[in-house]
Structures are given as structure tokens and as C-alpha cells.
Short mmCIF file of C-alpha atoms in Angstrom, two decimals:
data_model
loop_
_atom_site.label_atom_id
_atom_site.label_comp_id
_atom_site.label_asym_id
_atom_site.label_seq_id
_atom_site.Cartn_x
_atom_site.Cartn_y
_atom_site.Cartn_z
CA MET Q 29 -0.08 -0.07 0.10
CA ILE Q 30 2.77 2.50 0.80
CA LEU Q 31 4.67 1.74 -2.40
CA ASP Q 32 1.36 2.07 -4.66
CA ALA Q 33 0.65 5.31 -2.75
CA CYS Q 34 4.23 6.71 -3.61
CA GLY Q 35 4.20 5.56 -6.87
CA THR Q 36 0.70 7.02 -7.55
CA ALA Q 37 1.24 10.23 -6.06
CA THR Q 38 4.58 10.89 -7.76
CA GLY Q 39 4.31 9.03 -11.24
CA MET Q 40 7.71 7.25 -10.36
CA GLY Q 41 7.66 4.05 -12.36
CA PHE Q 42 10.03 1.95 -9.81
CA VAL Q 43 9.55 2.46 -5.71
CA ALA Q 44 11.27 0.34 -2.97
CA VAL Q 45 12.35 -0.41 0.51
CA ALA Q 46 16.00 -1.02 0.78
CA ARG Q 47 17.81 -2.22 3.68
CA VAL Q 48 21.05 -0.34 3.30
CA THR Q 49 24.48 -0.88 5.45
CA GLU Q 50 27.68 0.42 4.67
CA ASP Q 51 28.68 -2.40 2.27
CA ARG Q 52 25.03 -3.78 1.36
CA TRP Q 53 22.02 -2.56 -0.59
CA LEU Q 54 19.14 -5.19 -0.24
CA THR Q 55 15.48 -4.74 -2.00
CA CYS Q 56 13.18 -5.54 0.57
CA ALA Q 57 9.87 -4.75 -1.10
CA SER Q 58 9.02 -3.49 -4.85
CA ARG Q 59 6.72 -1.97 -7.07
CA ASP Q 60 8.32 -2.10 -10.49
CA HIS Q 61 6.05 -0.61 -13.32
CA VAL Q 62 9.26 0.19 -15.67
CA ASN Q 63 10.54 -3.33 -15.69
CA PHE Q 64 13.75 -2.11 -13.53
CA GLY Q 65 14.11 -5.85 -12.63
CA LEU Q 66 14.59 -5.61 -8.96
CA THR Q 67 12.61 -8.10 -6.53
CA PRO Q 68 12.57 -8.43 -2.80
CA GLY Q 69 16.05 -10.00 -1.93
CA ASP Q 70 17.97 -8.75 -4.82
CA GLU Q 71 20.74 -6.64 -4.31
CA LEU Q 72 22.86 -3.88 -5.71
CA ASP Q 73 26.62 -2.77 -5.34
CA VAL Q 74 25.96 -0.31 -2.49
CA ALA Q 75 28.79 1.92 -3.92
CA SER Q 76 26.68 2.43 -7.01
CA THR Q 77 23.61 3.75 -5.59
CA ILE Q 78 22.91 7.23 -4.16
CA CYS Q 79 21.34 5.64 -1.15
CA ARG Q 80 24.69 5.07 0.30
CA GLU Q 81 24.88 9.10 -0.06
CA VAL Q 82 21.37 9.33 1.90
CA ARG Q 83 22.77 7.10 4.26
CA ALA Q 84 25.83 9.22 5.09
CA CYS Q 85 24.31 12.42 5.27
CA ARG Q 86 21.20 11.30 7.05
CA SER Q 87 19.16 13.65 4.82
CA SER Q 88 16.77 13.15 1.71
CA ILE Q 89 17.85 13.22 -1.86
CA MET Q 90 15.20 14.14 -4.37
CA VAL Q 91 15.88 15.18 -7.91
CA SER Q 92 13.38 15.89 -10.90
CA ASN Q 93 15.42 15.62 -13.83
CA VAL Q 94 19.00 14.94 -13.63
CA ASP Q 95 19.91 16.75 -16.79
CA ASN Q 96 19.16 20.01 -15.00
CA SER Q 97 21.01 19.23 -11.69
CA GLU Q 98 24.42 20.56 -11.13
CA VAL Q 99 25.26 17.60 -8.44
CA TYR Q 100 23.91 14.59 -10.75
CA ARG Q 101 24.16 15.89 -14.37
CA ASP Q 102 27.49 13.89 -14.35
CA HIS Q 103 26.76 11.31 -12.04
CA PRO Q 104 27.55 7.83 -12.72
CA THR Q 105 24.51 6.40 -10.81
CA PRO Q 106 21.80 8.07 -13.04
CA ARG Q 107 23.70 6.75 -16.16
CA GLN Q 108 24.24 3.33 -14.99
CA TYR Q 109 20.69 2.36 -13.88
CA GLY Q 110 18.96 4.63 -16.58
CA PHE Q 111 16.89 7.00 -14.52
CA LYS Q 112 16.23 10.57 -14.79
CA SER Q 113 14.00 11.49 -11.54
CA TYR Q 114 15.08 10.12 -7.97
CA ILE Q 115 13.70 10.23 -4.42
CA SER Q 116 15.52 8.82 -1.66
CA VAL Q 117 14.23 8.96 1.94
CA PRO Q 118 16.13 7.75 5.23
CA ILE Q 119 14.24 5.27 7.42
CA ILE Q 120 15.66 6.12 10.62
CA ARG Q 121 14.96 3.83 13.72
CA SER Q 122 14.04 5.58 17.30
CA ASP Q 123 17.88 4.83 18.45
CA GLY Q 124 19.10 7.20 16.03
CA SER Q 125 20.58 4.31 13.25
CA ILE Q 126 19.63 4.48 9.84
CA TRP Q 127 17.99 1.13 8.59
CA GLY Q 128 17.65 1.61 5.00
CA THR Q 129 15.86 4.22 2.63
CA LEU Q 130 12.47 4.55 1.03
CA CYS Q 131 13.04 5.51 -2.50
CA ALA Q 132 11.84 5.63 -5.80
CA ILE Q 133 13.23 6.21 -9.61
CA ASP Q 134 11.78 6.80 -13.05
CA PRO Q 135 13.56 7.04 -16.48
CA ASP Q 136 11.41 9.85 -17.61
CA PRO Q 137 11.69 13.11 -15.38
CA GLN Q 138 9.13 13.75 -12.78
CA GLU Q 139 8.06 16.99 -10.90
CA ILE Q 140 8.76 16.31 -7.48
CA GLY Q 141 7.70 19.01 -5.18
CA PRO Q 142 7.26 19.50 -1.28
CA GLN Q 143 4.25 17.41 -0.90
CA ALA Q 144 6.02 14.54 -2.38
CA GLU Q 145 8.98 14.98 0.07
CA GLN Q 146 6.25 15.37 3.08
CA LEU Q 147 4.45 11.92 1.62
CA PHE Q 148 7.84 9.94 1.34
CA THR Q 149 8.80 11.49 4.57
CA ILE Q 150 5.46 10.44 6.41
CA PHE Q 151 6.15 6.86 4.87
CA ALA Q 152 9.81 6.37 5.98
CA ARG Q 153 8.86 7.15 9.63
CA SER Q 154 5.88 4.62 9.71
CA ILE Q 155 7.95 2.38 8.44
CA ALA Q 156 10.79 2.97 11.03
CA ARG Q 157 7.77 2.83 13.59
CA GLU Q 158 6.60 -0.62 12.09
CA LEU Q 159 10.26 -1.98 12.53
CA ASP Q 160 10.77 -0.73 15.99
CA ARG Q 161 7.30 -2.30 16.98
CA GLN Q 162 8.29 -5.44 15.32
CA ASP Q 163 11.65 -5.33 17.47
CA GLU Q 164 9.82 -4.76 20.57
CA LEU Q 165 7.49 -7.61 19.78
CA ALA Q 166 10.63 -9.93 19.12
CA ARG Q 167 12.31 -8.82 22.06
CA GLY Q 168 8.83 -9.26 24.36
CA ARG Q 169 8.68 -12.97 22.97
CA GLN Q 170 12.38 -13.65 23.95
CA GLU Q 171 11.56 -12.16 27.44
CA ILE Q 172 8.56 -14.59 27.65
CA ALA Q 173 10.43 -17.44 26.06
CA GLU Q 174 13.35 -17.15 28.47
CA GLY Q 175 11.19 -16.18 31.33
CA ARG Q 176 9.21 -19.74 30.92
CA ALA Q 177 12.71 -21.42 30.52
CA SER Q 178 13.86 -19.71 33.74
CA LEU Q 179 10.68 -20.76 35.49
CA GLN Q 180 10.97 -24.36 34.16
CA THR Q 181 14.47 -24.51 35.26
CA GLU Q 182 13.81 -23.15 38.82
CA ARG Q 183 10.85 -25.85 38.88
CA ASP Q 184 13.21 -28.59 37.49
CA THR Q 185 16.09 -27.45 40.18
CA ALA Q 186 13.80 -27.54 43.02
CA ARG Q 187 12.11 -31.10 42.18
CA LEU Q 188 15.96 -32.48 41.60
CA ARG Q 189 16.85 -30.99 44.93
CA GLU Q 190 14.01 -32.63 47.04
CA GLU Q 191 14.55 -35.95 45.02
CA PHE Q 192 18.34 -35.43 45.83
CA ILE Q 193 17.67 -35.16 49.62
CA ALA Q 194 15.23 -37.91 49.74
CA ILE Q 195 17.55 -40.19 47.95
CA VAL Q 196 20.70 -39.42 50.08
CA GLY Q 197 18.51 -39.49 53.23
CA HIS Q 198 17.40 -42.89 52.38
CA ASP Q 199 20.72 -43.95 50.88
CA LEU Q 200 22.71 -42.50 54.07
CA ARG Q 201 20.04 -44.07 56.46
CA ASN Q 202 20.20 -47.62 55.36
CA PRO Q 203 23.78 -48.22 55.49
CA ILE Q 204 23.68 -46.60 58.99
CA ALA Q 205 20.83 -48.80 60.05
CA ALA Q 206 22.62 -51.72 58.94
CA VAL Q 207 25.80 -51.03 61.01
CA THR Q 208 23.51 -50.35 64.24
CA SER Q 209 21.36 -53.35 63.65
CA GLY Q 210 24.55 -55.47 63.33
CA LEU Q 211 26.36 -54.01 66.31
CA ARG Q 212 22.95 -54.89 68.30
CA MET Q 213 23.11 -58.40 67.51
CA ILE Q 214 26.77 -58.82 68.42
CA GLU Q 215 26.16 -57.19 71.63
CA LYS Q 216 23.11 -58.93 72.88
CA ARG Q 217 23.53 -62.88 71.37
CA GLU Q 218 25.98 -65.45 71.86
CA LEU Q 219 27.13 -65.82 67.71
CA SER Q 220 29.08 -68.66 66.30
CA PRO Q 221 32.45 -67.30 64.77
CA GLU Q 222 30.99 -67.79 61.59
CA ARG Q 223 27.74 -65.43 62.15
CA ARG Q 224 29.77 -62.88 63.91
CA ALA Q 225 32.33 -62.89 60.57
CA VAL Q 226 29.17 -62.47 58.06
CA LEU Q 227 27.80 -59.51 60.28
CA VAL Q 228 30.96 -57.94 60.26
CA LEU Q 229 31.46 -57.93 56.45
CA GLU Q 230 27.73 -56.76 56.21
CA MET Q 231 28.68 -53.90 58.44
CA LYS Q 232 32.21 -53.20 56.20
CA ARG Q 233 30.16 -53.21 53.34
CA ALA Q 234 27.22 -51.04 54.72
CA LEU Q 235 30.21 -48.71 55.89
CA THR Q 236 32.05 -48.33 52.61
CA ARG Q 237 28.49 -47.42 50.98
CA ALA Q 238 28.33 -44.83 53.39
CA SER Q 239 31.88 -43.41 53.00
CA GLN Q 240 31.44 -43.33 49.07
CA ILE Q 241 28.12 -41.26 49.42
CA ILE Q 242 29.81 -38.84 51.77
CA ALA Q 243 32.70 -38.44 49.65
CA ASN Q 244 30.65 -38.14 46.32
CA LEU Q 245 28.53 -35.10 48.11
CA MET Q 246 31.80 -33.80 49.35
CA ASP Q 247 33.07 -33.70 46.06
CA PHE Q 248 29.93 -32.34 44.20
CA ALA Q 249 29.94 -29.49 46.99
CA ARG Q 250 33.16 -28.57 46.23
CA GLY Q 251 32.98 -28.39 42.48
CA ARG Q 252 29.41 -26.58 43.24
CA LEU Q 253 31.45 -23.82 45.04
CA GLY Q 254 33.74 -23.40 42.15
CA ALA Q 255 36.60 -25.37 43.69
CA GLY Q 256 36.42 -28.37 41.62
CA ILE Q 257 37.50 -31.48 41.89
CA GLU Q 258 41.01 -31.59 44.11
CA VAL Q 259 43.59 -33.44 42.26
CA ASN Q 260 47.00 -33.95 43.92
CA ALA Q 261 50.24 -32.63 42.61
CA PRO Q 262 50.69 -35.74 40.04
CA VAL Q 263 53.67 -38.07 41.08
CA PRO Q 264 54.91 -40.95 38.90
CA VAL Q 265 53.32 -44.13 40.53
CA ASP Q 266 52.64 -47.82 39.62
CA LEU Q 267 48.96 -47.77 39.31
CA VAL Q 268 48.43 -51.61 39.10
CA PRO Q 269 48.14 -51.99 42.86
CA VAL Q 270 45.99 -49.10 43.27
CA PHE Q 271 43.59 -50.42 40.46
CA ARG Q 272 43.54 -54.12 42.18
CA ASP Q 273 42.69 -52.96 45.45
CA VAL Q 274 39.73 -50.79 44.38
CA ILE Q 275 38.55 -54.13 42.01
CA GLY Q 276 39.06 -56.14 45.37
CA GLU Q 277 36.73 -53.75 47.67
CA ILE Q 278 34.04 -53.80 45.11
CA GLU Q 279 34.07 -57.89 44.77
CA GLN Q 280 33.92 -57.86 48.50
CA VAL Q 281 31.49 -55.41 49.28
CA ALA Q 282 29.26 -56.30 46.34
CA GLY Q 283 29.65 -59.97 46.21
CA GLN Q 284 29.74 -59.49 42.01
CA PRO Q 285 32.64 -60.95 40.25
CA VAL Q 286 34.94 -58.68 38.34
CA LEU Q 287 37.07 -59.82 35.40
CA PRO Q 288 40.15 -57.69 35.51
CA SER Q 289 42.81 -57.40 32.66
CA ILE Q 290 45.60 -54.64 33.45
CA ASP Q 291 48.39 -54.20 31.48
CA LEU Q 292 50.52 -50.97 32.78
CA PRO Q 293 54.35 -51.83 32.45
CA ARG Q 294 55.29 -48.83 33.68
CA ALA Q 295 55.03 -45.96 36.48
CA LEU Q 296 52.62 -42.82 35.20
CA VAL Q 297 52.31 -39.65 36.71
CA ALA Q 298 48.71 -39.01 37.85
CA ASP Q 299 46.84 -38.78 41.14
CA PRO Q 300 46.49 -42.37 42.23
CA GLN Q 301 43.56 -41.71 44.89
CA ARG Q 302 41.52 -39.63 42.58
CA LEU Q 303 42.05 -42.52 39.67
CA GLY Q 304 41.10 -44.91 42.23
CA GLN Q 305 38.20 -43.31 42.77
CA LEU Q 306 37.02 -42.81 39.49
CA LEU Q 307 37.56 -46.67 38.66
CA SER Q 308 35.49 -47.50 42.21
CA ASN Q 309 32.75 -45.00 40.71
CA LEU Q 310 32.37 -46.83 37.46
CA LEU Q 311 32.76 -50.11 39.36
CA GLY Q 312 29.73 -49.05 41.75
CA ASN Q 313 27.71 -47.76 38.67
CA ALA Q 314 28.39 -51.17 37.36
CA VAL Q 315 27.29 -52.68 40.28
CA ALA Q 316 23.95 -50.53 40.58
CA HIS Q 317 22.70 -50.89 36.86
CA GLY Q 318 24.28 -54.07 35.46
CA ALA Q 319 23.03 -57.46 35.44
CA PRO Q 320 23.86 -59.25 38.90
CA ASP Q 321 23.97 -62.49 37.40
CA GLN Q 322 26.75 -61.57 34.77
CA PRO Q 323 30.56 -60.43 35.87
CA ILE Q 324 31.71 -57.24 35.22
CA THR Q 325 34.88 -56.75 33.24
CA VAL Q 326 37.88 -54.12 33.73
CA ASP Q 327 40.18 -53.62 30.72
CA ILE Q 328 43.12 -50.94 31.60
CA ALA Q 329 46.36 -50.88 29.13
CA GLU Q 330 48.43 -48.21 27.73
CA ARG Q 331 47.87 -47.69 24.02
CA ASP Q 332 49.28 -45.19 21.91
CA GLY Q 333 50.45 -42.58 24.57
CA GLU Q 334 46.95 -43.16 26.36
CA LEU Q 335 46.00 -44.68 29.77
CA VAL Q 336 42.73 -46.36 28.70
CA ALA Q 337 40.32 -47.95 31.13
CA SER Q 338 37.28 -49.30 30.54
CA VAL Q 339 34.30 -50.96 32.74
CA THR Q 340 31.86 -53.01 31.10
CA ASN Q 341 28.60 -54.45 32.82
CA GLN Q 342 25.66 -56.53 30.84
CA GLY Q 343 22.11 -55.59 31.16
CA THR Q 344 19.55 -53.31 29.79
CA PRO Q 345 21.31 -50.67 27.58
CA ILE Q 346 21.67 -47.35 28.19
CA PRO Q 347 18.93 -45.29 25.71
CA PRO Q 348 21.07 -42.64 23.26
CA GLU Q 349 18.95 -39.86 24.84
CA VAL Q 350 20.03 -40.51 28.47
CA GLN Q 351 23.64 -41.01 26.97
CA VAL Q 352 24.03 -37.23 26.16
CA SER Q 353 23.39 -36.20 29.75
CA LEU Q 354 24.98 -39.03 31.74
CA PHE Q 355 27.93 -36.87 33.34
CA GLN Q 356 26.01 -33.92 34.11
CA PRO Q 357 25.08 -33.83 38.14
CA PHE Q 358 21.47 -35.01 38.67
CA SER Q 359 21.30 -37.03 35.29
CA ARG Q 360 19.31 -40.19 36.05
CA ASN Q 361 19.40 -43.55 34.12
CA GLU Q 362 15.97 -44.98 35.39
CA SER Q 363 17.03 -48.48 36.71
CA LYS Q 364 15.86 -51.09 39.44
CA GLN Q 365 17.50 -48.57 41.81
CA LYS Q 366 17.56 -45.13 42.60
CA SER Q 367 20.45 -43.96 44.43
CA LEU Q 368 23.45 -41.40 43.85
CA GLN Q 369 24.33 -43.73 41.08
CA GLY Q 370 20.86 -43.35 39.44
CA LEU Q 371 21.13 -39.32 39.89
CA GLY Q 372 24.69 -39.72 38.41
CA LEU Q 373 26.62 -37.79 40.64
CA GLY Q 374 28.94 -40.43 40.87
CA LEU Q 375 29.65 -40.39 37.05
CA TYR Q 376 29.64 -36.61 37.11
CA ILE Q 377 32.32 -36.89 39.69
CA ALA Q 378 34.22 -39.66 37.72
CA SER Q 379 34.34 -37.24 34.41
CA GLN Q 380 35.58 -34.68 36.46
CA ILE Q 381 38.33 -36.45 37.55
CA ALA Q 382 39.31 -37.51 33.86
CA LEU Q 383 39.29 -33.80 32.93
CA ALA Q 384 41.33 -32.73 35.91
CA HIS Q 385 44.01 -35.51 34.66
CA GLY Q 386 43.43 -34.10 30.98
CA GLY Q 387 41.25 -36.98 29.94
CA ARG Q 388 37.75 -38.00 29.32
CA LEU Q 389 35.24 -40.51 30.06
CA ASP Q 390 33.06 -41.94 26.88
CA VAL Q 391 30.04 -44.37 27.35
CA SER Q 392 28.94 -46.98 24.56
CA SER Q 393 25.67 -49.11 25.37
CA SER Q 394 24.12 -51.70 23.68
CA THR Q 395 22.42 -55.44 23.80
CA GLU Q 396 25.00 -57.31 22.51
CA ALA Q 397 28.11 -55.36 23.99
CA GLY Q 398 26.86 -54.43 27.23
CA THR Q 399 27.48 -50.67 28.45
CA THR Q 400 31.15 -49.57 28.79
CA PHE Q 401 32.45 -46.48 30.57
CA THR Q 402 36.06 -45.99 28.95
CA LEU Q 403 38.81 -43.57 30.58
CA HIS Q 404 41.18 -41.89 27.95
CA MET Q 405 44.08 -39.88 29.32
CA PRO Q 406 47.52 -39.06 28.37
CA ALA Q 407 49.84 -41.67 29.84
CA LYS Q 408 52.86 -39.30 31.17
CA PRO Q 409 55.69 -41.79 31.98
CA ALA Q 410 57.66 -41.25 35.25
#
């Protein structure tokens, strides 16, 4: 409607709204009754246009007949584009920036008086106001979307916090109750040495579970407070006994066989305590979510300049959409158990330990091959 009104009022055959920047002239809308050939999306070399001058001087340029104009008689643009009359009014946004121009040309001279200039100016201001309005609407939509996303994040965080507290309380209560019950039985009953040994072993397992939960909570809290996972200054160390001790502890506590293959012929520079914790967390995850009647396999070796350590368990595979967030805190893999492992805290801490050693954790999971978590980190010799 604006372009039709401008063309009808002035007799100009081609009218357009152009987006004009320092290095671009783009047709946004056009009315072409003289076969000039520009349609929305078409571009001109901005250096060849008079609109560039309009943008630079921030004021209108109007020429009824270039042949009678001292400024534009010998100007290259009218000759290049074949016009005799020209109008261009800047579209100035509310922030003072030049967005583009409302412009028109015609191959014949056209009388352009004050009324034409006023009409183009009114329409240019109208276009600027509409652009401002569209931007305000877009900002409003963005703010609404961000507000909804923020509200949803807060709701999710609150839900996860409540769930986390409930699960932690449950998981800590169980081993404490087991130890308390065992102590009462030892104090009040005459027990055979065999029964006493079984009770002591069960209490050790319970205390190990509680210790792991507390250690993970402390590491998670430190990480959230910005301190990150603490790693002692790496030193040359024989990691084989470190890993074998962890595997032995898990086998004893979980009562599930672990089949290890460890090939580390030399000492490597690392934090042995943290790498032991990493392996313990991966094995704990395998115990919690793997098939209890199938052994867990551990493969640790130095390959191509890397320490590669993998833990594999059989059982229900992890869906790809869950794998994406497994190493994030509070990420959950729905399983037969809901625990700290189910919330992904152990895997998150393991991934942070890997990162602190310049490495990473990967996961692969399928029905045929089982679920494998693999550590890749630089193997720095002593």
C-alpha cells in the first residue's frame, strides 16, 4: 500500500524499500512498473547507489530531472541505472540508526515537489515505527520464552533438589541402620564365629557405601562452590596395585565377580587416589545398573600414548538420549535402583576427575556388547 501510494502520487515507475548498510543494498519490497528488474531479495552494489549518500548525510535526496541538476548531471549512477528522476528518504529508527531508505526512480523526468517529499517522509517514519514495533514484539516474545525457560529450570531444580535430598537421606539411612542392627546383634546375642564374621562383613560393606556417598557429596559440593574436584600434584606411581585394590574392595562389598585385565608395565604420572575413586565410581555404577548374574569386566592398558581404562557390565542398554546427559550432575538413568548412581553424581565426579587429568570419559551401550564406560587420558611416564 505504501509503495502504491508513493508511486501513484509521484508518477515514479519504480518504488522500493531498501535495507542499506555500509556494504550492502538489499531490496526488501518493490513496486516495479518500468521493468527495472529488482524484486525482494535482490541486491545492488551499494557503492553504485545514491542511497549510500542518503545514509551518509542522514537526509533526503530528490531530483526531478538529473539533466537539470548540477550535482547529478554527470553522476555515474543515473547513467548506470538509466533514470532521470530520483527520490530517496532515510528510514531512521528510534535509536537514531539508519535502517535503510524509501526510494524511487523513473526513466523520465517527474516533478517532485514539497508534497512528494512530505509523503515519502511520512511513510519512511511509518516504516521505522513498524520496525521498532516488530523489534519490541520480538524482544517481548524472547523475554517471555526466557522467563518460561527460567521458571521451568527453577521448577526442575527444586524437584531435583527435593528428590536428591530424599534419596541421599534414604541411602545414608540404610547403611547406618545396617551397622546399628549388626552392633546390637553382636552385643545381645551369643554368636558363632561364622555368624559374627558375616555380620562384620555386612557392616564393613554398609560403612563402605556410606563413605562413598559422603565422599561423592563432598566432591560435588566443592565443585559447585567453584573449587572444582581436588587433584593432588600428580607423581609417578605404579597404578596396578591401586586398581587391583579397588577391584578387590568392590568384589568383596558387592559380592559380584569382576574380571580384570591390567597391562601397565611402567609407572605413570597421576593422582592415584583420584584415579582409584574414578574406577570405584565406574564399578559402583556397573554394580548398581548391570545384570547381577553377569560378571563385570575391567580392561586397563596403555595404548598409543594414552591410559585407557574401561568398565563393562551386561544388562539393559542405556538409551542414546540418556547417554547425552549421563555425566551431568543429577542426570538419571531410570533403573531398578534409585541411588546416587541413579542421579549420576558418581559418573559426574568420575568425569571431572578424568578432566582434571587432561582426559575424558566416554560411554557406549548396546544389548549385544553391554554398557562400557571408558577413560582416555594422557599416559605420562615417570
